[in-house]
PDB file of C-alpha atoms in Angstrom:
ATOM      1  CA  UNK A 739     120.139 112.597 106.753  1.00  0.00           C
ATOM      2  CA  UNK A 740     122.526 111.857 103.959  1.00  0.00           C
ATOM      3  CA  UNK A 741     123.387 113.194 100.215  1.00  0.00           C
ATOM      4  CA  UNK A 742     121.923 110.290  97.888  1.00  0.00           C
ATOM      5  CA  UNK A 743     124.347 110.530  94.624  1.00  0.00           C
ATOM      6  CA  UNK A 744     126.772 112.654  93.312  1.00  0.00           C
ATOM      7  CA  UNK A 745     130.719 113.100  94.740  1.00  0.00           C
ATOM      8  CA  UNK A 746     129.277 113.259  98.339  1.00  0.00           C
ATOM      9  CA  UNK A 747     127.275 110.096  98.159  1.00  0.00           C
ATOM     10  CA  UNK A 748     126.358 108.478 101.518  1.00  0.00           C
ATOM     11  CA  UNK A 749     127.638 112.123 103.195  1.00  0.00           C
ATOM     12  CA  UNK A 750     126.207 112.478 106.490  1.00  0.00           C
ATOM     13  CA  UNK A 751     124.352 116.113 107.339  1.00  0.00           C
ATOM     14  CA  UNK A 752     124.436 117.705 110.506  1.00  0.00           C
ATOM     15  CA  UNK A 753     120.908 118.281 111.677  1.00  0.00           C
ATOM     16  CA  UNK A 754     120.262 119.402 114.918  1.00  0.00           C
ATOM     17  CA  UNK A 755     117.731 119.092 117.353  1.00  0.00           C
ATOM     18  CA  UNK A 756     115.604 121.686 118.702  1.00  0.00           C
ATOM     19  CA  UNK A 757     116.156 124.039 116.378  1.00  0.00           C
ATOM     20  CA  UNK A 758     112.919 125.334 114.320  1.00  0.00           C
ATOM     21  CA  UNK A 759     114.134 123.816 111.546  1.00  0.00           C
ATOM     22  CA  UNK A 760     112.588 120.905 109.507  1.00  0.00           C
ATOM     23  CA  UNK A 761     114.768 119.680 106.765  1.00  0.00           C
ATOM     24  CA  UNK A 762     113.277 117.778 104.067  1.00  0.00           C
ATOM     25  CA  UNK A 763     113.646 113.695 104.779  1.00  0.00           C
ATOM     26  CA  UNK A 764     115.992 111.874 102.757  1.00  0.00           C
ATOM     27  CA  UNK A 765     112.509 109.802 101.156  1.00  0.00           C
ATOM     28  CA  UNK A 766     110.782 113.299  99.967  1.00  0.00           C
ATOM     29  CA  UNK A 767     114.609 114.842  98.653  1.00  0.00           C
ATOM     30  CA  UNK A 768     115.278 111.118  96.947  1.00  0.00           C
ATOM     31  CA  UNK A 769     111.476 111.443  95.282  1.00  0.00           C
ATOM     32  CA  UNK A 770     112.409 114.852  94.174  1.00  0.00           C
ATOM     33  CA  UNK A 771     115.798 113.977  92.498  1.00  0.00           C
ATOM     34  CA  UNK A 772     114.053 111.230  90.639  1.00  0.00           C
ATOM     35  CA  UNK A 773     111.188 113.235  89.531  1.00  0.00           C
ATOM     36  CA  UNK A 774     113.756 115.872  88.256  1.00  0.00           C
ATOM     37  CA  UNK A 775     115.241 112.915  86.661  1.00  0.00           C
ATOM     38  CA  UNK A 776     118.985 111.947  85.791  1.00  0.00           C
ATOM     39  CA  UNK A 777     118.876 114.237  82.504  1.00  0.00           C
ATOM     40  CA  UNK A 778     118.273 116.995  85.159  1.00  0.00           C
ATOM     41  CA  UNK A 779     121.215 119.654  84.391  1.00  0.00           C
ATOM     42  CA  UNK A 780     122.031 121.328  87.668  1.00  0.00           C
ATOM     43  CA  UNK A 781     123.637 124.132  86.318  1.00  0.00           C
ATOM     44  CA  UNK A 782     122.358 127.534  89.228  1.00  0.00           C
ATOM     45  CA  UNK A 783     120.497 126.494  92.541  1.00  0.00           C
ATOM     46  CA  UNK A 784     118.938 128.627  94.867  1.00  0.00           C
ATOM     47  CA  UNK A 785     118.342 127.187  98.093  1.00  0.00           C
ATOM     48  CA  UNK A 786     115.491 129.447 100.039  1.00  0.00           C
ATOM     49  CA  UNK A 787     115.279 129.049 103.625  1.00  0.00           C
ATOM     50  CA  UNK A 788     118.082 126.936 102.828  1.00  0.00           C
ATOM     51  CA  UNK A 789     118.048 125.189 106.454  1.00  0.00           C
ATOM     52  CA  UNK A 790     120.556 122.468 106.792  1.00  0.00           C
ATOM     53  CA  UNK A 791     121.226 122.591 103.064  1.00  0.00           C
ATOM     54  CA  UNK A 792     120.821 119.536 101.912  1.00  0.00           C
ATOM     55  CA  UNK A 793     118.386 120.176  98.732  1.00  0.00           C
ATOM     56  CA  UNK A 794     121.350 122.199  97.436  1.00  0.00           C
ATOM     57  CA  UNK A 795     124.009 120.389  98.966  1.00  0.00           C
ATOM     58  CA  UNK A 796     122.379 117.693  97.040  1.00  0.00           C
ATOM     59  CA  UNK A 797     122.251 119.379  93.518  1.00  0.00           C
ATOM     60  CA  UNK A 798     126.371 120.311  94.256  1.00  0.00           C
ATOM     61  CA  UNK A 799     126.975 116.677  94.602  1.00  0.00           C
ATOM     62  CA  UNK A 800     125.247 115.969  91.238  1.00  0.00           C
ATOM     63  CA  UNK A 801     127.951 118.921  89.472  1.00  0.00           C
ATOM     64  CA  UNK A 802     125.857 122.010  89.813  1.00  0.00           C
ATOM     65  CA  UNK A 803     127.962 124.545  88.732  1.00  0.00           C
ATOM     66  CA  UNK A 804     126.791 126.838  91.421  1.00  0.00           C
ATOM     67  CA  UNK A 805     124.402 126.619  94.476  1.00  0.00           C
ATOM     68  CA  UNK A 806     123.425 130.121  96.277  1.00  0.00           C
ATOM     69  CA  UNK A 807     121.554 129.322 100.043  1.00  0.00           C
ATOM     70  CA  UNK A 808     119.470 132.142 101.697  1.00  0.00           C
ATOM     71  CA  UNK A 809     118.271 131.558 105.541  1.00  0.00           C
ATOM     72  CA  UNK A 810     117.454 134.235 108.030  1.00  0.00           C
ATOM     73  CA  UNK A 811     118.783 132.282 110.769  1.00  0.00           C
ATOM     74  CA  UNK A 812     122.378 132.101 112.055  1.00  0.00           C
ATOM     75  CA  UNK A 813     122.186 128.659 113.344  1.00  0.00           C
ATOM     76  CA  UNK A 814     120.816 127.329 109.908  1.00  0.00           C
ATOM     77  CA  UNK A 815     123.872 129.218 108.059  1.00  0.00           C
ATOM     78  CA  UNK A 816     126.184 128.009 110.516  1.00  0.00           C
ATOM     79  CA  UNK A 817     124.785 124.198 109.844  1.00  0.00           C
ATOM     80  CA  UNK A 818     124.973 124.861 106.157  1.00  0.00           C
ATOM     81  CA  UNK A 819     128.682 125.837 105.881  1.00  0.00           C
ATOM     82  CA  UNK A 820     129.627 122.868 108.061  1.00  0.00           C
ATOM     83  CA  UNK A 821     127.707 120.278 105.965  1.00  0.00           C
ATOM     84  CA  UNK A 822     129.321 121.460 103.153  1.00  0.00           C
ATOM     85  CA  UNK A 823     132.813 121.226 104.552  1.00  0.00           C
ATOM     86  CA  UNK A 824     131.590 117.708 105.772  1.00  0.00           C
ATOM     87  CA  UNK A 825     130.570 116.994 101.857  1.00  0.00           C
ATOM     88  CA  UNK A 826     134.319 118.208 101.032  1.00  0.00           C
ATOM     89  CA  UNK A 827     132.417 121.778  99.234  1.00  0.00           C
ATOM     90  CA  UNK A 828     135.013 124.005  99.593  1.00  0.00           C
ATOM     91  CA  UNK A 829     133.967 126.179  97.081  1.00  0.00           C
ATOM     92  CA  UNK A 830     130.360 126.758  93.938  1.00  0.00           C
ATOM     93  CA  UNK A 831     128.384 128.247  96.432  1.00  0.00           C
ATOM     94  CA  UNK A 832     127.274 131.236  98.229  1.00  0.00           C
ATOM     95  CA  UNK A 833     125.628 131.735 101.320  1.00  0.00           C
ATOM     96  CA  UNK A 834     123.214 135.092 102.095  1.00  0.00           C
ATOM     97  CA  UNK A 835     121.552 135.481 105.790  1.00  0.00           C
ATOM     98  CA  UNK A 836     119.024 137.481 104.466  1.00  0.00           C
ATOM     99  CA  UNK A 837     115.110 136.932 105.039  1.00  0.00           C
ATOM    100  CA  UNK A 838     113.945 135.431 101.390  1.00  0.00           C
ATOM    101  CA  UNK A 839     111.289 138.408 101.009  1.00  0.00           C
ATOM    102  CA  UNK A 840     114.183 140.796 101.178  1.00  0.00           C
ATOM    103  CA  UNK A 841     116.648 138.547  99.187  1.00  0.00           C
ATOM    104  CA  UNK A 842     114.318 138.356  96.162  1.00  0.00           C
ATOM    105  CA  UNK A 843     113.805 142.595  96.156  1.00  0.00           C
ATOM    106  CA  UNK A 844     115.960 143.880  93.633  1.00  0.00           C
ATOM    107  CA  UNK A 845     118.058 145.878  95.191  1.00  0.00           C
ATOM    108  CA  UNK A 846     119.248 142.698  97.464  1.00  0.00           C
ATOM    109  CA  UNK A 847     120.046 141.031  93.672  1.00  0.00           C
ATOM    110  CA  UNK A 848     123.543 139.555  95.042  1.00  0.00           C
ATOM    111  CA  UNK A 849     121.459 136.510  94.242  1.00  0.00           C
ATOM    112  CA  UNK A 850     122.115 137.130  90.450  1.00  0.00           C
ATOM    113  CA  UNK A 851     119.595 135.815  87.556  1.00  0.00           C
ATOM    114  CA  UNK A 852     119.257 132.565  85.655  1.00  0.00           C
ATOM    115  CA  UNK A 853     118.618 130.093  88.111  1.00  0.00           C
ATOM    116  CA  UNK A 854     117.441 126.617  86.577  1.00  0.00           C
ATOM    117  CA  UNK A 855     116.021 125.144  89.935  1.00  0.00           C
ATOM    118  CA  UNK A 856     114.991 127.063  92.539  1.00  0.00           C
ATOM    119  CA  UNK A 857     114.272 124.786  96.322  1.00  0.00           C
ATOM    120  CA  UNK A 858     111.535 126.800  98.067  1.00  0.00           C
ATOM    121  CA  UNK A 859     111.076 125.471 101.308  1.00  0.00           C
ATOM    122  CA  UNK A 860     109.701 127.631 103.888  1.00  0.00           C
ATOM    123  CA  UNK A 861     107.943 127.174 107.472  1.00  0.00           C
ATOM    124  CA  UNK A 862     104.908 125.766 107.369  1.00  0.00           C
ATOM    125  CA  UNK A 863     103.466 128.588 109.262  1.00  0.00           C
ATOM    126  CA  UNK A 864     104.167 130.653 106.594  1.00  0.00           C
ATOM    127  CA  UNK A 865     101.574 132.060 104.071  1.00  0.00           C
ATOM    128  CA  UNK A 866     103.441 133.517 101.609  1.00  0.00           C
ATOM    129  CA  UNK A 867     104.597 130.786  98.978  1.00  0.00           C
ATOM    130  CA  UNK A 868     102.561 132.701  96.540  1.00  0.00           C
ATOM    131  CA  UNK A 869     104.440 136.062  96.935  1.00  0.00           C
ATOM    132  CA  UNK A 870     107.607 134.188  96.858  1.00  0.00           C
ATOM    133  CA  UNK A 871     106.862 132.610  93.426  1.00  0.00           C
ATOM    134  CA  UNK A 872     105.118 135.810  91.794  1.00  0.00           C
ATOM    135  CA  UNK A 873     108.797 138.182  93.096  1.00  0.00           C
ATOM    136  CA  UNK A 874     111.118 135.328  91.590  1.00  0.00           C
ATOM    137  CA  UNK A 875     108.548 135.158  88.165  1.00  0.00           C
ATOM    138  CA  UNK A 876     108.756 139.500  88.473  1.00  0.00           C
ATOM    139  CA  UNK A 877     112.055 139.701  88.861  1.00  0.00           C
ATOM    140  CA  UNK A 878     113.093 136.843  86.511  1.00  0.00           C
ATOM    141  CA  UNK A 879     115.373 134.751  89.096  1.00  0.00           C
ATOM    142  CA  UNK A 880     113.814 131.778  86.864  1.00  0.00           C
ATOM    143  CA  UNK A 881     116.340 130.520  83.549  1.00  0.00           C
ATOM    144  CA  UNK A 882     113.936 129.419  80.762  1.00  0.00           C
ATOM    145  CA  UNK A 883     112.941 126.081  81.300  1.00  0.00           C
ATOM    146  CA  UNK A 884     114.132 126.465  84.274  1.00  0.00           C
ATOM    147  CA  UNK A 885     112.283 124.415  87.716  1.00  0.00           C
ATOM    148  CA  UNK A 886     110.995 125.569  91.004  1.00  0.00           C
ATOM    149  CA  UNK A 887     110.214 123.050  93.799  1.00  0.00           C
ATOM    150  CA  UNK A 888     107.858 123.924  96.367  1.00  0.00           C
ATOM    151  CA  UNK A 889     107.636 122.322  99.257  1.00  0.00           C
ATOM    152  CA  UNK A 890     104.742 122.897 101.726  1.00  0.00           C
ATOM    153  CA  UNK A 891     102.159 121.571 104.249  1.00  0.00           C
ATOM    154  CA  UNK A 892      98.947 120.208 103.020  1.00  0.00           C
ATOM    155  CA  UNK A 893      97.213 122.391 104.821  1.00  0.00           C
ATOM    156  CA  UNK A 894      98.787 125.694 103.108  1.00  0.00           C
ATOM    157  CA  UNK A 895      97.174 127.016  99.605  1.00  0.00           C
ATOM    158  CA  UNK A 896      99.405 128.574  96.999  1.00  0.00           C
ATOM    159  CA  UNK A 897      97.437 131.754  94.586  1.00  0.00           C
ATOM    160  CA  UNK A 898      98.567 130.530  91.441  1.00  0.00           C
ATOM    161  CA  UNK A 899      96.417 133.103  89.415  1.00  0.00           C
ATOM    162  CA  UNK A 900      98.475 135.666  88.824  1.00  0.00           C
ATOM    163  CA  UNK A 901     101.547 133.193  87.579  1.00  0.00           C
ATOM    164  CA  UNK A 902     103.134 133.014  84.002  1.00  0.00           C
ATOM    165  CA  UNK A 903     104.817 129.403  85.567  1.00  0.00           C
ATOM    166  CA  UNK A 904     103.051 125.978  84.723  1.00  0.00           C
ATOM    167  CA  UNK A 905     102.918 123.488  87.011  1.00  0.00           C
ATOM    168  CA  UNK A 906     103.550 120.433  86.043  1.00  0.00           C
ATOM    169  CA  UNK A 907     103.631 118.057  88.816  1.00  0.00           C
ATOM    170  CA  UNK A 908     102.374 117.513  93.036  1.00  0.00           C
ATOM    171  CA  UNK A 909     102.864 115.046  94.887  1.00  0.00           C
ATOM    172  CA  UNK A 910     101.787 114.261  98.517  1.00  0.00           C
ATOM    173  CA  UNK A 911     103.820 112.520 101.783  1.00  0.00           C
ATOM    174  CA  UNK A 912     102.070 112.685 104.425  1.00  0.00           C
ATOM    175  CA  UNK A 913     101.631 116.473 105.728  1.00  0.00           C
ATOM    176  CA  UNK A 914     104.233 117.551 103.211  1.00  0.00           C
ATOM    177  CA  UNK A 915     103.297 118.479  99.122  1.00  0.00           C
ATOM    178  CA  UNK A 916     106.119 119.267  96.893  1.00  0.00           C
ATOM    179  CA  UNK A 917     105.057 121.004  93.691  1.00  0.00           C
ATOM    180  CA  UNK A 918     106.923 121.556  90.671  1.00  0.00           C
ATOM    181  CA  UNK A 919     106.848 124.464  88.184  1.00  0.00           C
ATOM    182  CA  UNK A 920     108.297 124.956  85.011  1.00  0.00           C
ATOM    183  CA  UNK A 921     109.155 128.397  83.286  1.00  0.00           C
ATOM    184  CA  UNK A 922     108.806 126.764  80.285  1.00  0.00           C
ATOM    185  CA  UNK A 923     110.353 128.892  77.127  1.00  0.00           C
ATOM    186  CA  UNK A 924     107.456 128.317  74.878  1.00  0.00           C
ATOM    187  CA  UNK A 925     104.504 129.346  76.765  1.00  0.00           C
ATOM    188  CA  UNK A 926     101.970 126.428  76.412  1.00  0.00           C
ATOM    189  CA  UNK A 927      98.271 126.351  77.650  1.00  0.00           C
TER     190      UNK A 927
END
């Protein structure tokens, strides 16, 4: 794995074996950052289940003002911090061992608000993208116009029904879809 632009361009990421985590591969991050396009302003990133980092080591790279990571796991954490030291990010972040459920309450809100792209990436045994998207819509973690990528197996179904957030985009490599939703400031239809 690598960082693909930015001031850490060509970076290699620590990514260890073994662990139960499955970081997103440098094709599906590179289709992401192009689909967010070069316009893209990376202002506040949340990283959840935040792994090895690299979706928001990626949007530091590209000048993100700040980039918050939540993972439950010490190992992940542990990885994080030393791919950002690696990437020569001393400093624009936070990082929160926290599970996400509990890190989007609000009493856990050292998260703060505003985010304009939130990376949702969690196990693929997990069933609860849905929840996840309806506490950060609730609890309005989302800037206007703001983006969330969601990245998921095929095989797992997101409840839209009860969401206020469009999306605008999915796209499909191999077991892994990455959707994109928009808290657009204008509600369209």
């Amino acid at each position: 794995m690598r960082i693909i632009a930015g001031i850490a361009k060509g970076k290699r990421l620590f990514a260890p074996q073994g662990l139960s985590i499955r970081p997103t591969s440098d094709k599906v991050r590179e289709a992401i950052f192009n689909i967010l396009g070069k316009e893209f302003c990376y202002k506040a990133v949340l990283d959840l289940f935040a792994g090895t980092g690299a979706m928001g080591i990626e949007t530091l790279s590209r000048g993100a003002e700040h980039a918050v990571f939540v993972d439950n796991n010490a190992s992940a954490l542990r990885i994080i911090k030393k791919n950002l030291d690696t990437c020569g990010l001393t400093e624009r972040y936070n990082i929160i061992k926290m599970d996400v459920i509990k890190a989007l309450q609000p009493s856990a809100f050292r998260l703060g608000k505003g985010f304009n792209l939130i990376f949702i990436d969690p196990p693929y045994r997990r069933e609860d993208a849905g929840t996840i998207l309806e506490l950060i819509e609730k609890n309005k973690l989302l800037a206007d116009d703001g983006i969330i990528v969601l990245e998921t197996s095929k095989r797992t179904g997101v409840d839209e029904s009860l969401l206020r957030l469009k999306e605008f985009d999915v796209r499909r490599y191999g077991d892994t879809v990455v959707r994109f939703y928009k808290n657009f400031k204008e509600r369209i239809q």
